[in-house]
mmCIF file of N, CA and C in Angstrom:
data_model
loop_
_atom_site.group_PDB
_atom_site.id
_atom_site.type_symbol
_atom_site.label_atom_id
_atom_site.label_comp_id
_atom_site.label_asym_id
_atom_site.label_seq_id
_atom_site.Cartn_x
_atom_site.Cartn_y
_atom_site.Cartn_z
ATOM 1 N N MET M 141 -20.607 -15.776 -34.369
ATOM 2 C CA MET M 141 -19.949 -14.856 -33.458
ATOM 3 C C MET M 141 -19.313 -13.745 -34.287
ATOM 4 N N THR M 142 -19.567 -12.519 -33.911
ATOM 5 C CA THR M 142 -19.038 -11.381 -34.657
ATOM 6 C C THR M 142 -17.579 -11.128 -34.303
ATOM 7 N N ILE M 143 -16.937 -10.351 -35.122
ATOM 8 C CA ILE M 143 -15.538 -9.990 -34.866
ATOM 9 C C ILE M 143 -15.418 -9.231 -33.553
ATOM 10 N N LEU M 144 -16.356 -8.324 -33.290
ATOM 11 C CA LEU M 144 -16.329 -7.551 -32.047
ATOM 12 C C LEU M 144 -16.474 -8.461 -30.826
ATOM 13 N N THR M 145 -17.342 -9.444 -30.925
ATOM 14 C CA THR M 145 -17.527 -10.381 -29.813
ATOM 15 C C THR M 145 -16.250 -11.168 -29.573
ATOM 16 N N ARG M 146 -15.621 -11.629 -30.635
ATOM 17 C CA ARG M 146 -14.355 -12.369 -30.486
ATOM 18 C C ARG M 146 -13.271 -11.491 -29.883
ATOM 19 N N TRP M 147 -13.237 -10.216 -30.296
ATOM 20 C CA TRP M 147 -12.240 -9.284 -29.750
ATOM 21 C C TRP M 147 -12.473 -9.085 -28.257
ATOM 22 N N ASN M 148 -13.729 -8.922 -27.848
ATOM 23 C CA ASN M 148 -14.043 -8.749 -26.430
ATOM 24 C C ASN M 148 -13.675 -9.978 -25.627
ATOM 25 N N LEU M 149 -13.932 -11.164 -26.170
ATOM 26 C CA LEU M 149 -13.555 -12.395 -25.467
ATOM 27 C C LEU M 149 -12.044 -12.489 -25.315
ATOM 28 N N ALA M 150 -11.312 -12.097 -26.341
ATOM 29 C CA ALA M 150 -9.849 -12.114 -26.262
ATOM 30 C C ALA M 150 -9.359 -11.132 -25.206
ATOM 31 N N ARG M 151 -9.953 -9.951 -25.143
ATOM 32 C CA ARG M 151 -9.558 -8.948 -24.141
ATOM 33 C C ARG M 151 -9.864 -9.451 -22.736
ATOM 34 N N GLU M 152 -10.992 -10.131 -22.578
ATOM 35 C CA GLU M 152 -11.339 -10.677 -21.270
ATOM 36 C C GLU M 152 -10.322 -11.730 -20.847
ATOM 37 N N ARG M 153 -9.904 -12.549 -21.783
ATOM 38 C CA ARG M 153 -8.942 -13.605 -21.459
ATOM 39 C C ARG M 153 -7.606 -13.035 -21.004
ATOM 40 N N VAL M 154 -7.195 -11.898 -21.558
ATOM 41 C CA VAL M 154 -5.905 -11.306 -21.190
ATOM 42 C C VAL M 154 -5.876 -10.990 -19.700
ATOM 43 N N TRP M 155 -6.848 -10.222 -19.211
ATOM 44 C CA TRP M 155 -6.813 -9.862 -17.794
ATOM 45 C C TRP M 155 -6.997 -11.093 -16.917
ATOM 46 N N LEU M 156 -7.808 -12.032 -17.373
ATOM 47 C CA LEU M 156 -8.058 -13.237 -16.583
ATOM 48 C C LEU M 156 -6.798 -14.091 -16.450
ATOM 49 N N GLN M 157 -6.038 -14.215 -17.515
ATOM 50 C CA GLN M 157 -4.794 -14.986 -17.467
ATOM 51 C C GLN M 157 -3.763 -14.331 -16.552
ATOM 52 N N VAL M 158 -3.630 -13.013 -16.650
ATOM 53 C CA VAL M 158 -2.660 -12.293 -15.815
ATOM 54 C C VAL M 158 -3.090 -12.365 -14.347
ATOM 55 N N TYR M 159 -4.375 -12.246 -14.111
ATOM 56 C CA TYR M 159 -4.930 -12.343 -12.758
ATOM 57 C C TYR M 159 -4.648 -13.723 -12.156
ATOM 58 N N LYS M 160 -4.912 -14.773 -12.905
ATOM 59 C CA LYS M 160 -4.656 -16.134 -12.412
ATOM 60 C C LYS M 160 -3.165 -16.361 -12.158
ATOM 61 N N ALA M 161 -2.330 -15.791 -13.006
ATOM 62 C CA ALA M 161 -0.882 -15.916 -12.807
ATOM 63 C C ALA M 161 -0.468 -15.304 -11.472
ATOM 64 N N ALA M 162 -1.091 -14.198 -11.102
ATOM 65 C CA ALA M 162 -0.784 -13.564 -9.808
ATOM 66 C C ALA M 162 -1.271 -14.431 -8.653
ATOM 67 N N LEU M 163 -2.473 -14.970 -8.781
ATOM 68 C CA LEU M 163 -3.033 -15.781 -7.697
ATOM 69 C C LEU M 163 -2.231 -17.049 -7.444
ATOM 70 N N PHE M 164 -1.709 -17.642 -8.506
ATOM 71 C CA PHE M 164 -1.076 -18.952 -8.383
ATOM 72 C C PHE M 164 0.439 -18.919 -8.499
ATOM 73 N N GLU M 165 1.032 -17.725 -8.404
ATOM 74 C CA GLU M 165 2.496 -17.608 -8.437
ATOM 75 C C GLU M 165 3.085 -18.276 -7.199
ATOM 76 N N LEU M 166 4.012 -19.178 -7.410
ATOM 77 C CA LEU M 166 4.632 -19.903 -6.304
ATOM 78 C C LEU M 166 5.924 -19.262 -5.809
ATOM 79 N N ASP M 167 6.560 -18.487 -6.647
ATOM 80 C CA ASP M 167 7.816 -17.834 -6.285
ATOM 81 C C ASP M 167 7.501 -16.568 -5.487
ATOM 82 N N ALA M 168 7.817 -16.580 -4.209
ATOM 83 C CA ALA M 168 7.513 -15.450 -3.329
ATOM 84 C C ALA M 168 8.162 -14.155 -3.802
ATOM 85 N N ASN M 169 9.269 -14.253 -4.513
ATOM 86 C CA ASN M 169 9.953 -13.066 -5.011
ATOM 87 C C ASN M 169 9.247 -12.430 -6.206
ATOM 88 N N LYS M 170 8.329 -13.160 -6.820
ATOM 89 C CA LYS M 170 7.640 -12.667 -8.009
ATOM 90 C C LYS M 170 6.197 -12.253 -7.759
ATOM 91 N N VAL M 171 5.649 -12.603 -6.604
ATOM 92 C CA VAL M 171 4.220 -12.377 -6.356
ATOM 93 C C VAL M 171 3.847 -10.899 -6.458
ATOM 94 N N SER M 172 4.612 -10.027 -5.854
ATOM 95 C CA SER M 172 4.291 -8.595 -5.894
ATOM 96 C C SER M 172 4.267 -8.066 -7.321
ATOM 97 N N ASP M 173 5.223 -8.496 -8.132
ATOM 98 C CA ASP M 173 5.253 -8.067 -9.530
ATOM 99 C C ASP M 173 4.042 -8.599 -10.291
ATOM 100 N N ARG M 174 3.690 -9.844 -10.032
ATOM 101 C CA ARG M 174 2.517 -10.438 -10.695
ATOM 102 C C ARG M 174 1.237 -9.696 -10.301
ATOM 103 N N ILE M 175 1.132 -9.339 -9.031
ATOM 104 C CA ILE M 175 -0.045 -8.601 -8.576
ATOM 105 C C ILE M 175 -0.121 -7.254 -9.286
ATOM 106 N N ALA M 176 1.001 -6.563 -9.378
ATOM 107 C CA ALA M 176 1.034 -5.261 -10.050
ATOM 108 C C ALA M 176 0.651 -5.391 -11.530
ATOM 109 N N GLU M 177 1.144 -6.424 -12.195
ATOM 110 C CA GLU M 177 0.792 -6.655 -13.598
ATOM 111 C C GLU M 177 -0.710 -6.910 -13.735
ATOM 112 N N ALA M 178 -1.253 -7.708 -12.824
ATOM 113 C CA ALA M 178 -2.684 -8.021 -12.874
ATOM 114 C C ALA M 178 -3.525 -6.778 -12.613
ATOM 115 N N GLU M 179 -3.109 -5.967 -11.650
ATOM 116 C CA GLU M 179 -3.845 -4.734 -11.366
ATOM 117 C C GLU M 179 -3.867 -3.818 -12.587
ATOM 118 N N THR M 180 -2.747 -3.720 -13.275
ATOM 119 C CA THR M 180 -2.675 -2.894 -14.482
ATOM 120 C C THR M 180 -3.617 -3.428 -15.559
ATOM 121 N N ALA M 181 -3.613 -4.736 -15.753
ATOM 122 C CA ALA M 181 -4.495 -5.350 -16.751
ATOM 123 C C ALA M 181 -5.964 -5.137 -16.388
ATOM 124 N N LEU M 182 -6.279 -5.241 -15.099
ATOM 125 C CA LEU M 182 -7.659 -5.057 -14.655
ATOM 126 C C LEU M 182 -8.127 -3.615 -14.823
ATOM 127 N N VAL M 183 -7.280 -2.670 -14.481
ATOM 128 C CA VAL M 183 -7.640 -1.253 -14.647
ATOM 129 C C VAL M 183 -7.839 -0.931 -16.131
ATOM 130 N N THR M 184 -6.966 -1.465 -16.963
ATOM 131 C CA THR M 184 -7.089 -1.255 -18.406
ATOM 132 C C THR M 184 -8.412 -1.815 -18.921
ATOM 133 N N ARG M 185 -8.738 -3.039 -18.496
ATOM 134 C CA ARG M 185 -9.983 -3.649 -18.958
ATOM 135 C C ARG M 185 -11.205 -2.912 -18.418
ATOM 136 N N ALA M 186 -11.150 -2.482 -17.170
ATOM 137 C CA ALA M 186 -12.269 -1.730 -16.593
ATOM 138 C C ALA M 186 -12.505 -0.450 -17.392
ATOM 139 N N ARG M 187 -11.441 0.211 -17.788
ATOM 140 C CA ARG M 187 -11.551 1.432 -18.592
ATOM 141 C C ARG M 187 -12.163 1.113 -19.956
ATOM 142 N N GLU M 188 -11.729 0.024 -20.576
ATOM 143 C CA GLU M 188 -12.289 -0.374 -21.868
ATOM 144 C C GLU M 188 -13.789 -0.661 -21.757
ATOM 145 N N LEU M 189 -14.171 -1.361 -20.701
ATOM 146 C CA LEU M 189 -15.586 -1.679 -20.509
ATOM 147 C C LEU M 189 -16.406 -0.414 -20.297
ATOM 148 N N PHE M 190 -15.871 0.518 -19.515
ATOM 149 C CA PHE M 190 -16.565 1.782 -19.266
ATOM 150 C C PHE M 190 -16.772 2.549 -20.569
ATOM 151 N N LEU M 191 -15.727 2.617 -21.379
ATOM 152 C CA LEU M 191 -15.792 3.384 -22.618
ATOM 153 C C LEU M 191 -16.641 2.703 -23.692
ATOM 154 N N SER M 192 -16.797 1.393 -23.589
ATOM 155 C CA SER M 192 -17.577 0.679 -24.609
ATOM 156 C C SER M 192 -19.064 0.990 -24.500
ATOM 157 N N GLY M 193 -19.520 1.297 -23.297
ATOM 158 C CA GLY M 193 -20.903 1.682 -23.108
ATOM 159 C C GLY M 193 -21.904 0.564 -23.305
ATOM 160 N N GLY M 194 -21.438 -0.650 -23.475
ATOM 161 C CA GLY M 194 -22.348 -1.779 -23.676
ATOM 162 C C GLY M 194 -22.823 -2.369 -22.360
ATOM 163 N N ASP M 195 -23.552 -3.449 -22.484
ATOM 164 C CA ASP M 195 -24.048 -4.168 -21.312
ATOM 165 C C ASP M 195 -23.014 -5.224 -20.930
ATOM 166 N N ASN M 196 -22.078 -4.829 -20.075
ATOM 167 C CA ASN M 196 -20.969 -5.697 -19.678
ATOM 168 C C ASN M 196 -20.975 -5.949 -18.178
ATOM 169 N N ILE M 197 -22.156 -5.965 -17.574
ATOM 170 C CA ILE M 197 -22.240 -6.004 -16.117
ATOM 171 C C ILE M 197 -21.551 -7.227 -15.520
ATOM 172 N N GLU M 198 -21.650 -8.366 -16.176
ATOM 173 C CA GLU M 198 -21.021 -9.572 -15.619
ATOM 174 C C GLU M 198 -19.504 -9.452 -15.599
ATOM 175 N N GLU M 199 -18.923 -8.988 -16.698
ATOM 176 C CA GLU M 199 -17.472 -8.836 -16.723
ATOM 177 C C GLU M 199 -17.028 -7.696 -15.813
ATOM 178 N N GLU M 200 -17.799 -6.621 -15.754
ATOM 179 C CA GLU M 200 -17.457 -5.523 -14.844
ATOM 180 C C GLU M 200 -17.418 -6.015 -13.405
ATOM 181 N N GLN M 201 -18.389 -6.838 -13.019
ATOM 182 C CA GLN M 201 -18.406 -7.390 -11.660
ATOM 183 C C GLN M 201 -17.226 -8.322 -11.440
ATOM 184 N N ALA M 202 -16.888 -9.116 -12.457
ATOM 185 C CA ALA M 202 -15.743 -10.019 -12.347
ATOM 186 C C ALA M 202 -14.442 -9.235 -12.171
ATOM 187 N N VAL M 203 -14.313 -8.134 -12.891
ATOM 188 C CA VAL M 203 -13.117 -7.281 -12.760
ATOM 189 C C VAL M 203 -13.060 -6.683 -11.350
ATOM 190 N N ASP M 204 -14.180 -6.196 -10.859
ATOM 191 C CA ASP M 204 -14.225 -5.650 -9.492
ATOM 192 C C ASP M 204 -13.852 -6.712 -8.458
ATOM 193 N N ASP M 205 -14.399 -7.902 -8.616
ATOM 194 C CA ASP M 205 -14.096 -8.994 -7.696
ATOM 195 C C ASP M 205 -12.616 -9.363 -7.731
ATOM 196 N N ALA M 206 -12.052 -9.372 -8.925
ATOM 197 C CA ALA M 206 -10.632 -9.700 -9.073
ATOM 198 C C ALA M 206 -9.756 -8.646 -8.395
ATOM 199 N N MET M 207 -10.116 -7.370 -8.550
ATOM 200 C CA MET M 207 -9.349 -6.307 -7.886
ATOM 201 C C MET M 207 -9.402 -6.464 -6.367
ATOM 202 N N TYR M 208 -10.579 -6.789 -5.860
ATOM 203 C CA TYR M 208 -10.734 -6.998 -4.421
ATOM 204 C C TYR M 208 -9.855 -8.163 -3.954
ATOM 205 N N ALA M 209 -9.856 -9.247 -4.712
ATOM 206 C CA ALA M 209 -9.049 -10.415 -4.349
ATOM 207 C C ALA M 209 -7.557 -10.084 -4.366
ATOM 208 N N LEU M 210 -7.123 -9.282 -5.336
ATOM 209 C CA LEU M 210 -5.708 -8.910 -5.388
ATOM 210 C C LEU M 210 -5.324 -8.026 -4.207
ATOM 211 N N ARG M 211 -6.221 -7.129 -3.811
ATOM 212 C CA ARG M 211 -5.953 -6.302 -2.624
ATOM 213 C C ARG M 211 -5.834 -7.178 -1.378
ATOM 214 N N ALA M 212 -6.712 -8.167 -1.271
ATOM 215 C CA ALA M 212 -6.669 -9.087 -0.128
ATOM 216 C C ALA M 212 -5.367 -9.889 -0.143
ATOM 217 N N LEU M 213 -4.964 -10.352 -1.311
ATOM 218 C CA LEU M 213 -3.710 -11.098 -1.421
ATOM 219 C C LEU M 213 -2.523 -10.228 -1.034
ATOM 220 N N ARG M 214 -2.501 -8.993 -1.516
ATOM 221 C CA ARG M 214 -1.403 -8.078 -1.170
ATOM 222 C C ARG M 214 -1.360 -7.832 0.345
ATOM 223 N N SER M 215 -2.522 -7.643 0.957
ATOM 224 C CA SER M 215 -2.583 -7.427 2.410
ATOM 225 C C SER M 215 -2.092 -8.654 3.162
ATOM 226 N N ALA M 216 -2.489 -9.822 2.703
ATOM 227 C CA ALA M 216 -2.060 -11.059 3.355
ATOM 228 C C ALA M 216 -0.548 -11.234 3.262
ATOM 229 N N LEU M 217 0.027 -10.869 2.145
ATOM 230 C CA LEU M 217 1.462 -10.983 1.979
ATOM 231 C C LEU M 217 2.215 -10.031 2.907
ATOM 232 N N LYS M 218 1.636 -8.855 3.156
ATOM 233 C CA LYS M 218 2.275 -7.901 4.062
ATOM 234 C C LYS M 218 2.294 -8.425 5.487
ATOM 235 N N CYS M 219 1.301 -9.220 5.849
ATOM 236 C CA CYS M 219 1.191 -9.759 7.202
ATOM 237 C C CYS M 219 2.011 -11.018 7.411
ATOM 238 N N ARG M 220 2.490 -11.590 6.335
ATOM 239 C CA ARG M 220 3.242 -12.842 6.401
ATOM 240 C C ARG M 220 4.594 -12.615 7.053
ATOM 241 N N PRO M 221 4.968 -13.472 7.998
ATOM 242 C CA PRO M 221 6.298 -13.328 8.607
ATOM 243 C C PRO M 221 7.384 -13.656 7.579
ATOM 244 N N ASN M 222 8.495 -12.971 7.682
ATOM 245 C CA ASN M 222 9.599 -13.239 6.764
ATOM 246 C C ASN M 222 10.184 -14.599 7.044
ATOM 247 N N ALA M 223 10.397 -15.353 5.985
ATOM 248 C CA ALA M 223 10.932 -16.707 6.142
ATOM 249 C C ALA M 223 12.442 -16.694 6.047
#
């Protein structure tokens, strides 16, 4: 495994960890912040993938899917009755 490959895997793990933290946050007071952090990480990674110019279609699709899921989660939270 090359250094570049290891670096790309590490970068992928960063957005994935932040994304999972948003999905599985149990504290209702922290969910919005976690979603915002994940969105920032996803946008950053999407930009890196775009600029790399390589064949990253699988990760690009995963990033797109994650953004869609975060939007759905944010919408669901807006519809939730206040407890």
